[in-house]
Short mmCIF file of C-alpha atoms and ligand atoms in Angstrom, two decimals:
data_model
loop_
_atom_site.label_atom_id
_atom_site.label_comp_id
_atom_site.label_asym_id
_atom_site.label_seq_id
_atom_site.Cartn_x
_atom_site.Cartn_y
_atom_site.Cartn_z
CA MET A 27 -18.04 -15.53 1.16
CA GLY A 28 -19.09 -12.06 2.33
CA LYS A 29 -21.77 -9.69 1.20
CA ILE A 30 -21.89 -9.14 -2.65
CA ALA A 31 -23.44 -5.95 -3.99
CA ALA A 32 -26.01 -6.03 -6.91
CA PRO A 33 -24.12 -5.55 -10.19
CA ASP A 34 -25.49 -1.96 -10.75
CA GLU A 35 -25.26 -0.85 -7.15
CA VAL A 36 -22.89 2.15 -6.88
CA LEU A 37 -21.24 2.02 -3.60
CA TYR A 38 -21.52 4.94 -1.28
CA HIS A 39 -17.81 5.86 -0.72
CA ILE A 40 -15.98 4.48 -3.71
CA GLY A 41 -18.64 5.64 -6.20
CA ILE A 42 -18.41 2.50 -8.44
CA SER A 43 -20.32 -0.72 -8.98
CA ALA A 44 -19.46 -4.28 -9.73
CA GLN A 45 -20.52 -3.99 -13.42
CA MET A 46 -18.19 -0.99 -13.84
CA ILE A 47 -15.18 -2.94 -12.99
CA LYS A 48 -15.94 -5.87 -15.46
CA GLY A 49 -14.99 -8.82 -13.25
CA ALA A 50 -11.69 -7.33 -11.89
CA LYS A 51 -10.40 -9.51 -9.03
CA TYR A 52 -7.06 -7.53 -8.52
CA ALA A 53 -6.96 -4.00 -7.22
CA LEU A 54 -3.87 -1.81 -7.03
CA LEU A 55 -4.17 0.64 -4.34
CA PRO A 56 -2.00 3.86 -4.40
CA GLY A 57 -2.72 6.30 -1.61
CA ASP A 58 -2.58 9.39 -3.88
CA PRO A 59 -5.55 9.96 -6.27
CA GLY A 60 -3.10 11.75 -8.44
CA ARG A 61 -1.11 8.68 -9.13
CA VAL A 62 -3.99 6.47 -10.33
CA GLU A 63 -4.17 7.45 -13.99
CA ALA A 64 -0.39 6.94 -14.58
CA LEU A 65 -0.44 3.63 -12.79
CA ALA A 66 -3.48 2.40 -14.77
CA LYS A 67 -2.03 3.49 -18.13
CA ALA A 68 1.36 1.87 -17.33
CA LEU A 69 -0.45 -1.37 -16.80
CA GLY A 70 -2.20 -1.46 -20.27
CA PRO A 71 -5.19 0.23 -21.98
CA ALA A 72 -7.04 2.20 -19.27
CA GLU A 73 -10.26 4.18 -18.72
CA PRO A 74 -11.53 6.18 -15.77
CA VAL A 75 -14.40 4.64 -13.97
CA GLY A 76 -15.13 6.78 -10.94
CA CYS A 77 -14.03 9.56 -8.70
CA HIS A 78 -15.61 10.16 -5.33
CA ARG A 79 -13.80 11.58 -2.17
CA GLU A 80 -10.34 10.08 -1.97
CA TYR A 81 -11.28 7.12 -4.30
CA THR A 82 -10.27 7.77 -7.86
CA SER A 83 -10.65 4.64 -9.92
CA TRP A 84 -9.39 3.62 -13.29
CA LEU A 85 -9.83 0.22 -14.94
CA SER A 86 -6.92 -1.21 -16.92
CA GLN A 87 -6.19 -4.50 -18.67
CA VAL A 88 -3.43 -6.97 -17.87
CA GLU A 89 -3.15 -10.21 -19.86
CA GLY A 90 -6.69 -9.65 -21.09
CA GLU A 91 -8.09 -9.32 -17.61
CA ALA A 92 -9.58 -6.23 -15.98
CA VAL A 93 -7.47 -4.74 -13.14
CA LEU A 94 -8.70 -1.93 -10.98
CA VAL A 95 -6.56 0.90 -9.81
CA CYS A 96 -8.17 2.70 -6.96
CA SER A 97 -6.65 5.36 -4.60
CA THR A 98 -7.28 5.03 -0.90
CA GLY A 99 -6.12 8.38 0.45
CA MET A 100 -3.86 8.42 3.46
CA GLY A 101 -4.03 6.25 6.61
CA GLY A 102 -6.02 3.26 7.85
CA PRO A 103 -9.52 4.52 8.02
CA SER A 104 -9.85 5.31 4.42
CA VAL A 105 -8.04 2.10 3.47
CA ALA A 106 -10.55 0.00 5.39
CA ILE A 107 -13.64 1.81 4.00
CA GLY A 108 -12.33 1.36 0.45
CA MET A 109 -11.52 -2.36 1.03
CA GLU A 110 -15.03 -3.05 2.60
CA GLU A 111 -16.68 -1.64 -0.57
CA LEU A 112 -14.19 -3.10 -3.05
CA ALA A 113 -14.63 -6.56 -1.55
CA CYS A 114 -18.47 -6.08 -2.00
CA ILE A 115 -17.96 -5.47 -5.80
CA GLY A 116 -15.73 -8.52 -6.20
CA ILE A 117 -12.17 -7.57 -5.50
CA GLU A 118 -10.22 -10.49 -3.93
CA ASN A 119 -6.73 -9.38 -4.15
CA PHE A 120 -5.38 -5.95 -2.73
CA ILE A 121 -1.93 -4.67 -3.55
CA ARG A 122 -0.88 -1.46 -2.08
CA VAL A 123 1.50 0.59 -4.17
CA GLY A 124 2.88 3.48 -2.11
CA THR A 125 5.65 5.47 -0.80
CA THR A 126 7.68 4.92 2.49
CA GLY A 127 10.52 6.06 4.72
CA SER A 128 13.41 3.75 5.13
CA ILE A 129 14.76 3.34 8.68
CA GLN A 130 17.64 1.06 7.85
CA GLU A 131 21.03 2.23 6.51
CA LYS A 132 20.97 -0.44 3.81
CA VAL A 133 17.51 0.61 2.35
CA ALA A 134 18.38 3.46 -0.05
CA LEU A 135 16.26 6.38 -1.56
CA GLY A 136 14.58 5.03 -4.63
CA ASP A 137 14.76 1.38 -3.57
CA ILE A 138 11.61 -0.85 -3.30
CA VAL A 139 10.38 -2.35 -0.05
CA ILE A 140 8.06 -5.36 -0.15
CA ASN A 141 6.40 -5.73 3.18
CA LYS A 142 5.70 -9.29 4.40
CA ALA A 143 4.29 -8.07 7.73
CA ALA A 144 3.59 -4.81 9.60
CA VAL A 145 3.68 -3.43 13.13
CA ARG A 146 0.12 -2.34 13.99
CA LEU A 147 0.79 1.18 15.07
CA ASP A 148 -2.56 2.11 13.55
CA GLY A 149 -6.01 2.36 15.09
CA THR A 150 -8.23 0.98 12.37
CA SER A 151 -6.91 -2.54 12.47
CA GLN A 152 -7.97 -2.73 16.16
CA HIS A 153 -11.52 -2.53 15.03
CA TYR A 154 -11.07 -5.76 13.01
CA ALA A 155 -8.90 -7.92 15.20
CA PRO A 156 -7.25 -7.74 18.58
CA THR A 157 -3.64 -6.37 18.89
CA ALA A 158 -2.21 -9.89 19.35
CA PHE A 159 -3.45 -10.79 15.88
CA PRO A 160 -0.66 -10.51 13.17
CA ALA A 161 -0.64 -8.15 10.29
CA VAL A 162 0.74 -10.48 7.57
CA ALA A 163 0.79 -10.35 3.79
CA SER A 164 -0.43 -13.03 1.34
CA LEU A 165 2.58 -15.23 0.70
CA GLU A 166 1.49 -15.87 -2.88
CA LEU A 167 1.14 -12.16 -3.77
CA THR A 168 4.39 -11.26 -1.91
CA TYR A 169 6.28 -13.95 -3.73
CA ALA A 170 5.02 -12.71 -7.01
CA LEU A 171 6.28 -9.14 -6.21
CA GLN A 172 9.64 -10.44 -5.04
CA GLN A 173 10.05 -12.52 -8.26
CA ALA A 174 9.08 -9.61 -10.46
CA ALA A 175 11.58 -7.29 -8.69
CA LYS A 176 14.30 -10.01 -9.11
CA ASP A 177 13.47 -10.55 -12.77
CA LEU A 178 13.50 -6.83 -13.44
CA GLU A 179 16.74 -6.30 -11.49
CA VAL A 180 15.04 -3.58 -9.35
CA PRO A 181 16.83 -3.07 -6.08
CA TYR A 182 14.42 -4.34 -3.36
CA HIS A 183 14.17 -5.39 0.28
CA THR A 184 11.56 -7.70 1.97
CA GLY A 185 10.70 -7.08 5.61
CA ILE A 186 8.49 -5.56 8.26
CA SER A 187 6.88 -2.13 7.99
CA VAL A 188 5.96 0.05 10.92
CA SER A 189 2.46 1.30 9.94
CA SER A 190 1.72 4.49 11.82
CA ASP A 191 -1.50 6.54 11.87
CA THR A 192 0.58 9.66 11.93
CA PHE A 193 3.43 11.04 9.78
CA TRP A 194 5.00 12.98 12.63
CA PRO A 195 4.78 11.67 16.18
CA GLY A 196 4.09 7.93 15.19
CA GLN A 197 7.19 8.05 12.91
CA GLU A 198 9.20 10.05 15.52
CA ARG A 199 9.56 13.10 13.50
CA TYR A 200 10.41 16.30 15.41
CA ASP A 201 10.05 18.80 12.49
CA SER A 202 6.33 19.12 13.34
CA PHE A 203 4.33 22.19 14.32
CA THR A 204 5.15 21.79 18.06
CA GLY A 205 8.34 19.84 17.72
CA TYR A 206 7.07 17.57 20.42
CA VAL A 207 6.82 13.75 20.29
CA ARG A 208 5.04 12.22 23.22
CA LYS A 209 7.14 10.34 25.79
CA ALA A 210 5.84 6.84 24.88
CA LEU A 211 7.06 7.36 21.22
CA GLN A 212 10.43 9.08 22.01
CA GLY A 213 13.13 6.48 21.06
CA SER A 214 10.64 4.38 19.16
CA LEU A 215 12.51 4.71 15.80
CA LYS A 216 15.68 3.33 17.44
CA GLU A 217 13.72 0.39 18.84
CA TRP A 218 12.09 -0.52 15.40
CA GLN A 219 15.59 -0.36 13.84
CA ALA A 220 17.03 -2.59 16.59
CA LEU A 221 14.17 -5.00 15.81
CA GLY A 222 15.02 -4.98 12.16
CA ALA A 223 11.93 -3.31 10.83
CA LEU A 224 12.64 -1.70 7.41
CA ASN A 225 10.36 1.16 6.92
CA TYR A 226 7.64 3.60 8.04
CA GLU A 227 4.38 4.20 6.14
CA MET A 228 0.82 4.57 7.04
CA GLU A 229 -1.53 1.88 5.44
CA THR A 230 0.05 -1.61 5.27
CA ALA A 231 -1.04 -2.91 8.81
CA THR A 232 -4.60 -2.05 8.18
CA LEU A 233 -4.56 -3.49 4.68
CA PHE A 234 -3.13 -6.82 5.89
CA VAL A 235 -5.43 -7.21 8.95
CA VAL A 236 -8.69 -6.27 7.08
CA ALA A 237 -7.81 -8.55 4.16
CA GLN A 238 -7.11 -11.51 6.58
CA SER A 239 -10.36 -10.76 8.38
CA PHE A 240 -12.26 -10.97 5.07
CA GLY A 241 -10.44 -14.18 4.04
CA LEU A 242 -9.00 -12.23 1.04
CA LYS A 243 -5.40 -11.55 -0.14
CA ALA A 244 -3.19 -8.49 0.30
CA ALA A 245 0.40 -7.46 -0.49
CA SER A 246 2.32 -4.12 -0.25
CA ILE A 247 5.07 -2.63 -2.30
CA CYS A 248 6.46 0.81 -1.59
CA GLY A 249 9.14 3.11 -3.05
CA VAL A 250 11.49 4.71 -0.60
CA VAL A 251 11.15 8.56 -0.63
CA ALA A 252 12.63 9.33 2.83
CA LYS A 253 15.81 8.02 4.45
CA ARG A 254 15.38 8.45 8.14
CA THR A 255 18.94 7.37 8.97
CA ASP A 256 20.01 10.62 7.22
CA SER A 257 16.99 13.05 7.52
CA GLU A 258 13.38 13.59 8.53
CA GLN A 259 12.67 15.23 5.09
CA VAL A 260 11.06 13.61 2.08
CA ALA A 261 13.40 13.51 -0.93
CA PRO A 262 13.02 15.75 -3.98
CA ALA A 263 10.81 14.92 -6.87
CA ASP A 264 13.39 12.98 -8.94
CA THR A 265 13.63 10.35 -6.14
CA TYR A 266 9.88 10.05 -6.04
CA ARG A 267 9.87 9.65 -9.82
CA LEU A 268 12.50 6.83 -9.64
CA ALA A 269 10.66 5.09 -6.89
CA SER A 270 7.32 5.28 -8.63
CA GLU A 271 8.68 4.10 -12.02
CA ARG A 272 10.09 1.09 -10.22
CA PHE A 273 6.91 0.09 -8.28
CA GLN A 274 4.92 0.49 -11.37
CA LEU A 275 7.11 -1.94 -13.31
CA VAL A 276 7.29 -4.45 -10.49
CA ALA A 277 3.49 -4.36 -9.79
CA LYS A 278 2.86 -4.76 -13.58
CA ARG A 279 5.14 -7.78 -13.89
CA ALA A 280 3.78 -9.40 -10.75
CA LEU A 281 0.21 -8.96 -12.04
CA GLN A 282 1.13 -10.44 -15.54
CA ASP A 283 2.73 -13.46 -13.84
CA LEU A 284 -0.16 -13.96 -11.41
CA ILE A 285 -2.87 -13.70 -14.03
CA LYS A 286 -0.93 -15.82 -16.58
CA ALA A 287 -0.68 -18.44 -13.92
CA GLY A 288 -4.51 -18.30 -13.47
CA LYS A 289 -4.24 -17.03 -9.85
N1 LIG B 308 5.38 7.92 3.90
C1 LIG B 308 5.43 7.87 5.22
O1 LIG B 308 4.39 7.51 5.84
N2 LIG B 308 6.55 8.13 5.72
C2 LIG B 308 7.66 8.58 5.08
O2 LIG B 308 8.65 8.91 5.60
C3 LIG B 308 7.52 8.64 3.68
C4 LIG B 308 6.35 8.19 3.12
#
């Protein structure tokens, strides 16, 4: 067991305390603060609990239990900072709900990707465990997400993410300010494809390594908003809407099942 904050201590970055989250053990972690309210309301009766920096927090109810929805902002550093403080106020299960770019033909726009592991193309996780240490999801949480997607007949894929600190060079995008991708990353998209990785995003490797280093659980579910086998562009808003409707439904069903099972 790690450090637990006093019930009324408001933590510096996330701006919330243990008593404000009413015993919540699960946190859903979208990147975008703008997605928190809708996600919390989709789970059940919800109320805002805090808003500081990139961390917007709402508390919702699933099967009579409090569930926190807290944004993390983009990329590993803010994920790790949020997780450090969320763990101190009692969160034990971290489920990222985000967006992603598919790198395989079979993974379509609007589909769901459930990541069982991630390539550590981030910097933050190196501060928690050496590069040889794997970034892997909780089997229990991942299975619950898969089962929920199956039950709801949502198109989903399970596989490995490539978690990059950058949206452009690390994901081998050339439509950047300079158009340059450094030599070491040129051809990297093809290599990840050949190795069977499914998607690019920016948070999952950090999430998995930090959770493992805490002895806590993490999983990741993303909606596909870019299809890199066709284009470097992010798809229009209707795809984003479809993807987010789907990951909301799946995350809610998985939480219901986990909480009903007393997990
Ligand atoms: N998020 C990413 O990091 N990459 C994409 O292509 C889409 C969403």
